[in-house]
Amino acid sequence: MKFQIKSDSISKLSADIIILVVNGRNKLCSSLGLSKIHQDNLNSIIKLDDIPQATGSVNIAPIQGAFKRVCFVRIQDQDDFGEEDLLKSAKNIIRAIKSIQCGTIVLPLNQFINKKINESTASKLFSRVAIDESYVINSLKSDKKTSKKNHMISFQVNKLDGNTIRLGIKEGQAIAEGMNLTKDLGNLPPNICTPTYLASQARKIAKDFKMKSTILNQKQIEKLKMGSFLSVAKGSRVEPKFIIIEHKKGKKLLKPIVLVGKGITFDAGGISLKPGAAMDEMKYDMCGAATVLGVMKTIGLLNLPINVVGLIPACENMPDGLAVKPGDIVKSMSGQTIEILNTDAEGRLVLCDALTYAERYKPETVIDIATLTGACVIALGHHASAVFSKNDNLANDLLEAGNKSIDKAWRMPLWDEYQPLLNSNFADIANIGGRAAGSITAACFLSRFTKKYSWAHIDIAGTAWNSGKDKGATGRPVSLLSQFLIHKTKK
């Protein structure tokens, strides 16, 4: 998918298809600058064409002239058209275009600009969606069926700010490329996407974008006394890795933002073995790690003037004669002891040592991203990621970034009243707090390792992948976190 900006009037352009907005009164956008002949011709098609009334609905019809087809998209009220409507419309437009194999597309951007949506937002969202919707899972198939059409979308801009649109396209492309990397890693089978493979991807990103990568092996992790992380890795023959990737393009005195991604490349549950049904989907338990790498790629492509550190504790959680057992007590890097009551609550065990490690960067903010709890899916389903933080400003910034990027999140409580549920008679803390408030007690567990900095936890168990016929990683919340970091550089 390629993009370009055209300032010529529509009458001077030609393409396989043009995208035109039709409002609730079956009228075209007045700002298009069409000749009366074009206007009358299109209006006659609209009268005959059955365009569904729902905002975002599309219909394609053949036309005569410089454009072979027209894709009508319904927008009931162009003045009350928001970012979610734009996302829905963009997805439906790209899907329709893909279905008829159009090569060249003209998209007059003025139609999508109003008080709620500016040039930057519209161009960013369209370019992101165009790449995202073109994503195909076929890397391990012998018959790689892909479209041979090289789509070119021309944003026709009239008097809009070309530089702003250019930046919007660049940001949208970069976010989509980061999402695609996250999806690629999540969709790979666990026999390929191992901790060592994740480490190789971190090295590649670091090389491509002049970042610094450091990969710690088991002996080095042992020297750091990450006993909690290592307890999870004990049941696997696959060596754990602690992955560090650093983007240092901000001012030297600017404190870094640290992103911590859960990297369980396969989660069988350990001795507390998971049920067999859908266990294959536990390859997605490293989507937090994949998100960190996707975001690092995005900020690398944009060369953001910011300091960001990515930390990934990566290992498998497997049953074995040497695996950690329910009732075992381990010592974390922080010195706190943990009674492991359920070995399938392992994500918090690897994250807590990474959160302690993050202290050495004296960070401005630490955000961990993890497919942490099934309880989060019960609470929020598959539409919103869960945000936990005691820092109101940080939580609000993340929620706003989610709204802006249409990668939604919802704030959950992190009250001290929940902490006693993690009490242990034998250690400083238990790794589970019972059935009630499972996603909250998991966040409470992590909070005990984050006392020295501002911190937020994002549980993506319900949003990182889809099941069923559309099974596959979603690339979320790369767009949320990318928007959060982009906004940081514009303050």
PDB file of N, CA and C in Angstrom, residues 141-210:
ATOM      1  N   LYS A 141       2.549 -20.734   5.106  1.00  0.00           N
ATOM      2  CA  LYS A 141       1.757 -21.521   4.165  1.00  0.00           C
ATOM      3  C   LYS A 141       2.563 -21.753   2.891  1.00  0.00           C
ATOM      4  N   SER A 142       2.422 -22.957   2.343  1.00  0.00           N
ATOM      5  CA  SER A 142       3.161 -23.260   1.110  1.00  0.00           C
ATOM      6  C   SER A 142       2.582 -22.512  -0.080  1.00  0.00           C
ATOM      7  N   ASP A 143       1.257 -22.269  -0.056  1.00  0.00           N
ATOM      8  CA  ASP A 143       0.605 -21.529  -1.135  1.00  0.00           C
ATOM      9  C   ASP A 143       0.295 -20.130  -0.619  1.00  0.00           C
ATOM     10  N   LYS A 144       1.173 -19.198  -0.896  1.00  0.00           N
ATOM     11  CA  LYS A 144       1.026 -17.836  -0.381  1.00  0.00           C
ATOM     12  C   LYS A 144       0.147 -17.024  -1.332  1.00  0.00           C
ATOM     13  N   LYS A 145      -1.153 -17.020  -1.064  1.00  0.00           N
ATOM     14  CA  LYS A 145      -2.090 -16.292  -1.910  1.00  0.00           C
ATOM     15  C   LYS A 145      -2.150 -14.835  -1.451  1.00  0.00           C
ATOM     16  N   THR A 146      -1.584 -13.961  -2.232  1.00  0.00           N
ATOM     17  CA  THR A 146      -1.617 -12.535  -1.919  1.00  0.00           C
ATOM     18  C   THR A 146      -2.010 -11.758  -3.161  1.00  0.00           C
ATOM     19  N   SER A 147      -2.558 -10.591  -2.932  1.00  0.00           N
ATOM     20  CA  SER A 147      -2.948  -9.732  -4.043  1.00  0.00           C
ATOM     21  C   SER A 147      -1.715  -9.233  -4.787  1.00  0.00           C
ATOM     22  N   LYS A 148      -1.772  -9.294  -6.110  1.00  0.00           N
ATOM     23  CA  LYS A 148      -0.661  -8.795  -6.920  1.00  0.00           C
ATOM     24  C   LYS A 148      -0.800  -7.293  -7.197  1.00  0.00           C
ATOM     25  N   LYS A 149      -1.958  -6.727  -6.822  1.00  0.00           N
ATOM     26  CA  LYS A 149      -2.189  -5.311  -7.027  1.00  0.00           C
ATOM     27  C   LYS A 149      -1.372  -4.491  -6.032  1.00  0.00           C
ATOM     28  N   ASN A 150      -0.679  -3.499  -6.517  1.00  0.00           N
ATOM     29  CA  ASN A 150       0.050  -2.572  -5.656  1.00  0.00           C
ATOM     30  C   ASN A 150      -0.805  -1.312  -5.526  1.00  0.00           C
ATOM     31  N   HIS A 151      -1.570  -1.226  -4.463  1.00  0.00           N
ATOM     32  CA  HIS A 151      -2.531  -0.134  -4.305  1.00  0.00           C
ATOM     33  C   HIS A 151      -1.826   1.202  -4.082  1.00  0.00           C
ATOM     34  N   MET A 152      -2.318   2.230  -4.745  1.00  0.00           N
ATOM     35  CA  MET A 152      -1.840   3.595  -4.534  1.00  0.00           C
ATOM     36  C   MET A 152      -3.039   4.463  -4.163  1.00  0.00           C
ATOM     37  N   ILE A 153      -3.033   4.983  -2.958  1.00  0.00           N
ATOM     38  CA  ILE A 153      -4.090   5.889  -2.523  1.00  0.00           C
ATOM     39  C   ILE A 153      -3.597   7.316  -2.670  1.00  0.00           C
ATOM     40  N   SER A 154      -4.314   8.097  -3.470  1.00  0.00           N
ATOM     41  CA  SER A 154      -3.992   9.515  -3.644  1.00  0.00           C
ATOM     42  C   SER A 154      -4.959  10.335  -2.800  1.00  0.00           C
ATOM     43  N   PHE A 155      -4.429  11.013  -1.796  1.00  0.00           N
ATOM     44  CA  PHE A 155      -5.248  11.916  -0.993  1.00  0.00           C
ATOM     45  C   PHE A 155      -5.365  13.240  -1.748  1.00  0.00           C
ATOM     46  N   GLN A 156      -6.579  13.529  -2.244  1.00  0.00           N
ATOM     47  CA  GLN A 156      -6.819  14.791  -2.937  1.00  0.00           C
ATOM     48  C   GLN A 156      -7.179  15.823  -1.869  1.00  0.00           C
ATOM     49  N   VAL A 157      -6.402  16.932  -1.819  1.00  0.00           N
ATOM     50  CA  VAL A 157      -6.434  17.756  -0.606  1.00  0.00           C
ATOM     51  C   VAL A 157      -6.940  19.181  -0.791  1.00  0.00           C
ATOM     52  N   ASN A 158      -7.151  19.639  -2.034  1.00  0.00           N
ATOM     53  CA  ASN A 158      -7.589  21.023  -2.247  1.00  0.00           C
ATOM     54  C   ASN A 158      -6.720  22.008  -1.476  1.00  0.00           C
ATOM     55  N   LYS A 159      -7.319  22.764  -0.540  1.00  0.00           N
ATOM     56  CA  LYS A 159      -6.581  23.805   0.185  1.00  0.00           C
ATOM     57  C   LYS A 159      -6.106  23.349   1.564  1.00  0.00           C
ATOM     58  N   LEU A 160      -6.129  22.069   1.825  1.00  0.00           N
ATOM     59  CA  LEU A 160      -5.684  21.569   3.124  1.00  0.00           C
ATOM     60  C   LEU A 160      -4.165  21.667   3.235  1.00  0.00           C
ATOM     61  N   ASP A 161      -3.671  21.578   4.463  1.00  0.00           N
ATOM     62  CA  ASP A 161      -2.235  21.701   4.744  1.00  0.00           C
ATOM     63  C   ASP A 161      -1.511  20.410   4.358  1.00  0.00           C
ATOM     64  N   GLY A 162      -0.752  20.474   3.272  1.00  0.00           N
ATOM     65  CA  GLY A 162      -0.057  19.287   2.770  1.00  0.00           C
ATOM     66  C   GLY A 162       0.951  18.727   3.746  1.00  0.00           C
ATOM     67  N   ASN A 163       1.681  19.592   4.452  1.00  0.00           N
ATOM     68  CA  ASN A 163       2.696  19.118   5.402  1.00  0.00           C
ATOM     69  C   ASN A 163       2.064  18.370   6.566  1.00  0.00           C
ATOM     70  N   THR A 164       0.938  18.885   7.049  1.00  0.00           N
ATOM     71  CA  THR A 164       0.226  18.212   8.142  1.00  0.00           C
ATOM     72  C   THR A 164      -0.252  16.844   7.696  1.00  0.00           C
ATOM     73  N   ILE A 165      -0.768  16.764   6.480  1.00  0.00           N
ATOM     74  CA  ILE A 165      -1.255  15.488   5.947  1.00  0.00           C
ATOM     75  C   ILE A 165      -0.094  14.521   5.746  1.00  0.00           C
ATOM     76  N   ARG A 166       1.020  15.049   5.251  1.00  0.00           N
ATOM     77  CA  ARG A 166       2.214  14.216   5.048  1.00  0.00           C
ATOM     78  C   ARG A 166       2.672  13.587   6.363  1.00  0.00           C
ATOM     79  N   LEU A 167       2.675  14.380   7.436  1.00  0.00           N
ATOM     80  CA  LEU A 167       3.062  13.874   8.750  1.00  0.00           C
ATOM     81  C   LEU A 167       2.046  12.853   9.247  1.00  0.00           C
ATOM     82  N   GLY A 168       0.760  13.113   9.004  1.00  0.00           N
ATOM     83  CA  GLY A 168      -0.274  12.161   9.404  1.00  0.00           C
ATOM     84  C   GLY A 168      -0.096  10.818   8.719  1.00  0.00           C
ATOM     85  N   ILE A 169       0.200  10.854   7.414  1.00  0.00           N
ATOM     86  CA  ILE A 169       0.448   9.613   6.667  1.00  0.00           C
ATOM     87  C   ILE A 169       1.653   8.883   7.239  1.00  0.00           C
ATOM     88  N   LYS A 170       2.717   9.625   7.511  1.00  0.00           N
ATOM     89  CA  LYS A 170       3.940   9.020   8.048  1.00  0.00           C
ATOM     90  C   LYS A 170       3.670   8.343   9.388  1.00  0.00           C
ATOM     91  N   GLU A 171       2.937   9.023  10.267  1.00  0.00           N
ATOM     92  CA  GLU A 171       2.628   8.443  11.574  1.00  0.00           C
ATOM     93  C   GLU A 171       1.711   7.233  11.427  1.00  0.00           C
ATOM     94  N   GLY A 172       0.719   7.329  10.555  1.00  0.00           N
ATOM     95  CA  GLY A 172      -0.184   6.201  10.339  1.00  0.00           C
ATOM     96  C   GLY A 172       0.536   4.983   9.804  1.00  0.00           C
ATOM     97  N   GLN A 173       1.432   5.191   8.838  1.00  0.00           N
ATOM     98  CA  GLN A 173       2.222   4.085   8.290  1.00  0.00           C
ATOM     99  C   GLN A 173       3.106   3.451   9.360  1.00  0.00           C
ATOM    100  N   ALA A 174       3.763   4.286  10.143  1.00  0.00           N
ATOM    101  CA  ALA A 174       4.679   3.774  11.171  1.00  0.00           C
ATOM    102  C   ALA A 174       3.933   2.967  12.224  1.00  0.00           C
ATOM    103  N   ILE A 175       2.770   3.459  12.629  1.00  0.00           N
ATOM    104  CA  ILE A 175       1.973   2.724  13.619  1.00  0.00           C
ATOM    105  C   ILE A 175       1.519   1.391  13.036  1.00  0.00           C
ATOM    106  N   ALA A 176       1.073   1.413  11.780  1.00  0.00           N
ATOM    107  CA  ALA A 176       0.626   0.172  11.135  1.00  0.00           C
ATOM    108  C   ALA A 176       1.764  -0.829  10.997  1.00  0.00           C
ATOM    109  N   GLU A 177       2.964  -0.353  10.664  1.00  0.00           N
ATOM    110  CA  GLU A 177       4.114  -1.261  10.555  1.00  0.00           C
ATOM    111  C   GLU A 177       4.452  -1.866  11.913  1.00  0.00           C
ATOM    112  N   GLY A 178       4.351  -1.060  12.964  1.00  0.00           N
ATOM    113  CA  GLY A 178       4.559  -1.594  14.308  1.00  0.00           C
ATOM    114  C   GLY A 178       3.509  -2.622  14.676  1.00  0.00           C
ATOM    115  N   MET A 179       2.257  -2.348  14.326  1.00  0.00           N
ATOM    116  CA  MET A 179       1.176  -3.303  14.574  1.00  0.00           C
ATOM    117  C   MET A 179       1.410  -4.598  13.809  1.00  0.00           C
ATOM    118  N   ASN A 180       1.863  -4.482  12.566  1.00  0.00           N
ATOM    119  CA  ASN A 180       2.110  -5.679  11.758  1.00  0.00           C
ATOM    120  C   ASN A 180       3.206  -6.548  12.360  1.00  0.00           C
ATOM    121  N   LEU A 181       4.259  -5.917  12.887  1.00  0.00           N
ATOM    122  CA  LEU A 181       5.301  -6.697  13.552  1.00  0.00           C
ATOM    123  C   LEU A 181       4.733  -7.416  14.765  1.00  0.00           C
ATOM    124  N   THR A 182       3.933  -6.711  15.545  1.00  0.00           N
ATOM    125  CA  THR A 182       3.310  -7.321  16.724  1.00  0.00           C
ATOM    126  C   THR A 182       2.424  -8.493  16.326  1.00  0.00           C
ATOM    127  N   LYS A 183       1.667  -8.329  15.239  1.00  0.00           N
ATOM    128  CA  LYS A 183       0.816  -9.421  14.755  1.00  0.00           C
ATOM    129  C   LYS A 183       1.653 -10.588  14.240  1.00  0.00           C
ATOM    130  N   ASP A 184       2.695 -10.274  13.499  1.00  0.00           N
ATOM    131  CA  ASP A 184       3.575 -11.336  12.988  1.00  0.00           C
ATOM    132  C   ASP A 184       4.131 -12.185  14.128  1.00  0.00           C
ATOM    133  N   LEU A 185       4.637 -11.539  15.159  1.00  0.00           N
ATOM    134  CA  LEU A 185       5.235 -12.259  16.288  1.00  0.00           C
ATOM    135  C   LEU A 185       4.182 -13.063  17.037  1.00  0.00           C
ATOM    136  N   GLY A 186       3.020 -12.460  17.255  1.00  0.00           N
ATOM    137  CA  GLY A 186       1.957 -13.168  17.964  1.00  0.00           C
ATOM    138  C   GLY A 186       1.450 -14.377  17.206  1.00  0.00           C
ATOM    139  N   ASN A 187       1.385 -14.273  15.890  1.00  0.00           N
ATOM    140  CA  ASN A 187       0.829 -15.356  15.077  1.00  0.00           C
ATOM    141  C   ASN A 187       1.798 -16.506  14.834  1.00  0.00           C
ATOM    142  N   LEU A 188       3.076 -16.275  15.052  1.00  0.00           N
ATOM    143  CA  LEU A 188       4.042 -17.359  14.863  1.00  0.00           C
ATOM    144  C   LEU A 188       3.813 -18.470  15.879  1.00  0.00           C
ATOM    145  N   PRO A 189       4.070 -19.719  15.493  1.00  0.00           N
ATOM    146  CA  PRO A 189       3.911 -20.832  16.442  1.00  0.00           C
ATOM    147  C   PRO A 189       4.998 -20.775  17.513  1.00  0.00           C
ATOM    148  N   PRO A 190       4.721 -21.363  18.680  1.00  0.00           N
ATOM    149  CA  PRO A 190       5.683 -21.265  19.788  1.00  0.00           C
ATOM    150  C   PRO A 190       6.978 -22.034  19.561  1.00  0.00           C
ATOM    151  N   ASN A 191       6.984 -22.972  18.619  1.00  0.00           N
ATOM    152  CA  ASN A 191       8.254 -23.652  18.324  1.00  0.00           C
ATOM    153  C   ASN A 191       9.196 -22.774  17.506  1.00  0.00           C
ATOM    154  N   ILE A 192       8.661 -21.702  16.917  1.00  0.00           N
ATOM    155  CA  ILE A 192       9.493 -20.733  16.194  1.00  0.00           C
ATOM    156  C   ILE A 192       9.722 -19.478  17.040  1.00  0.00           C
ATOM    157  N   CYS A 193       8.634 -18.928  17.552  1.00  0.00           N
ATOM    158  CA  CYS A 193       8.753 -17.692  18.337  1.00  0.00           C
ATOM    159  C   CYS A 193       9.106 -18.036  19.785  1.00  0.00           C
ATOM    160  N   THR A 194      10.350 -18.348  20.003  1.00  0.00           N
ATOM    161  CA  THR A 194      10.895 -18.688  21.316  1.00  0.00           C
ATOM    162  C   THR A 194      11.507 -17.427  21.941  1.00  0.00           C
ATOM    163  N   PRO A 195      11.936 -17.492  23.194  1.00  0.00           N
ATOM    164  CA  PRO A 195      12.651 -16.343  23.771  1.00  0.00           C
ATOM    165  C   PRO A 195      13.858 -15.919  22.937  1.00  0.00           C
ATOM    166  N   THR A 196      14.575 -16.892  22.392  1.00  0.00           N
ATOM    167  CA  THR A 196      15.737 -16.575  21.555  1.00  0.00           C
ATOM    168  C   THR A 196      15.314 -15.843  20.286  1.00  0.00           C
ATOM    169  N   TYR A 197      14.176 -16.249  19.709  1.00  0.00           N
ATOM    170  CA  TYR A 197      13.673 -15.580  18.507  1.00  0.00           C
ATOM    171  C   TYR A 197      13.275 -14.137  18.818  1.00  0.00           C
ATOM    172  N   LEU A 198      12.583 -13.930  19.942  1.00  0.00           N
ATOM    173  CA  LEU A 198      12.228 -12.567  20.342  1.00  0.00           C
ATOM    174  C   LEU A 198      13.482 -11.711  20.501  1.00  0.00           C
ATOM    175  N   ALA A 199      14.513 -12.310  21.079  1.00  0.00           N
ATOM    176  CA  ALA A 199      15.780 -11.587  21.252  1.00  0.00           C
ATOM    177  C   ALA A 199      16.371 -11.188  19.899  1.00  0.00           C
ATOM    178  N   SER A 200      16.269 -12.090  18.920  1.00  0.00           N
ATOM    179  CA  SER A 200      16.806 -11.781  17.585  1.00  0.00           C
ATOM    180  C   SER A 200      16.034 -10.637  16.937  1.00  0.00           C
ATOM    181  N   GLN A 201      14.729 -10.577  17.198  1.00  0.00           N
ATOM    182  CA  GLN A 201      13.920  -9.485  16.652  1.00  0.00           C
ATOM    183  C   GLN A 201      14.289  -8.155  17.295  1.00  0.00           C
ATOM    184  N   ALA A 202      14.568  -8.188  18.592  1.00  0.00           N
ATOM    185  CA  ALA A 202      15.002  -6.968  19.279  1.00  0.00           C
ATOM    186  C   ALA A 202      16.328  -6.477  18.705  1.00  0.00           C
ATOM    187  N   ARG A 203      17.232  -7.414  18.455  1.00  0.00           N
ATOM    188  CA  ARG A 203      18.524  -7.045  17.859  1.00  0.00           C
ATOM    189  C   ARG A 203      18.331  -6.403  16.478  1.00  0.00           C
ATOM    190  N   LYS A 204      17.418  -6.980  15.693  1.00  0.00           N
ATOM    191  CA  LYS A 204      17.176  -6.460  14.342  1.00  0.00           C
ATOM    192  C   LYS A 204      16.628  -5.033  14.400  1.00  0.00           C
ATOM    193  N   ILE A 205      15.665  -4.801  15.286  1.00  0.00           N
ATOM    194  CA  ILE A 205      15.103  -3.453  15.423  1.00  0.00           C
ATOM    195  C   ILE A 205      16.193  -2.475  15.839  1.00  0.00           C
ATOM    196  N   ALA A 206      17.004  -2.898  16.810  1.00  0.00           N
ATOM    197  CA  ALA A 206      18.089  -2.035  17.286  1.00  0.00           C
ATOM    198  C   ALA A 206      19.061  -1.691  16.160  1.00  0.00           C
ATOM    199  N   LYS A 207      19.370  -2.676  15.336  1.00  0.00           N
ATOM    200  CA  LYS A 207      20.295  -2.448  14.213  1.00  0.00           C
ATOM    201  C   LYS A 207      19.674  -1.524  13.169  1.00  0.00           C
ATOM    202  N   ASP A 208      18.396  -1.763  12.860  1.00  0.00           N
ATOM    203  CA  ASP A 208      17.721  -0.989  11.815  1.00  0.00           C
ATOM    204  C   ASP A 208      17.568   0.484  12.189  1.00  0.00           C
ATOM    205  N   PHE A 209      17.378   0.755  13.483  1.00  0.00           N
ATOM    206  CA  PHE A 209      17.044   2.119  13.899  1.00  0.00           C
ATOM    207  C   PHE A 209      18.056   2.730  14.867  1.00  0.00           C
ATOM    208  N   LYS A 210      19.261   2.169  14.868  1.00  0.00           N
ATOM    209  CA  LYS A 210      20.357   2.715  15.682  1.00  0.00           C
ATOM    210  C   LYS A 210      19.969   2.825  17.158  1.00  0.00           C
TER     211      LYS A 210
END
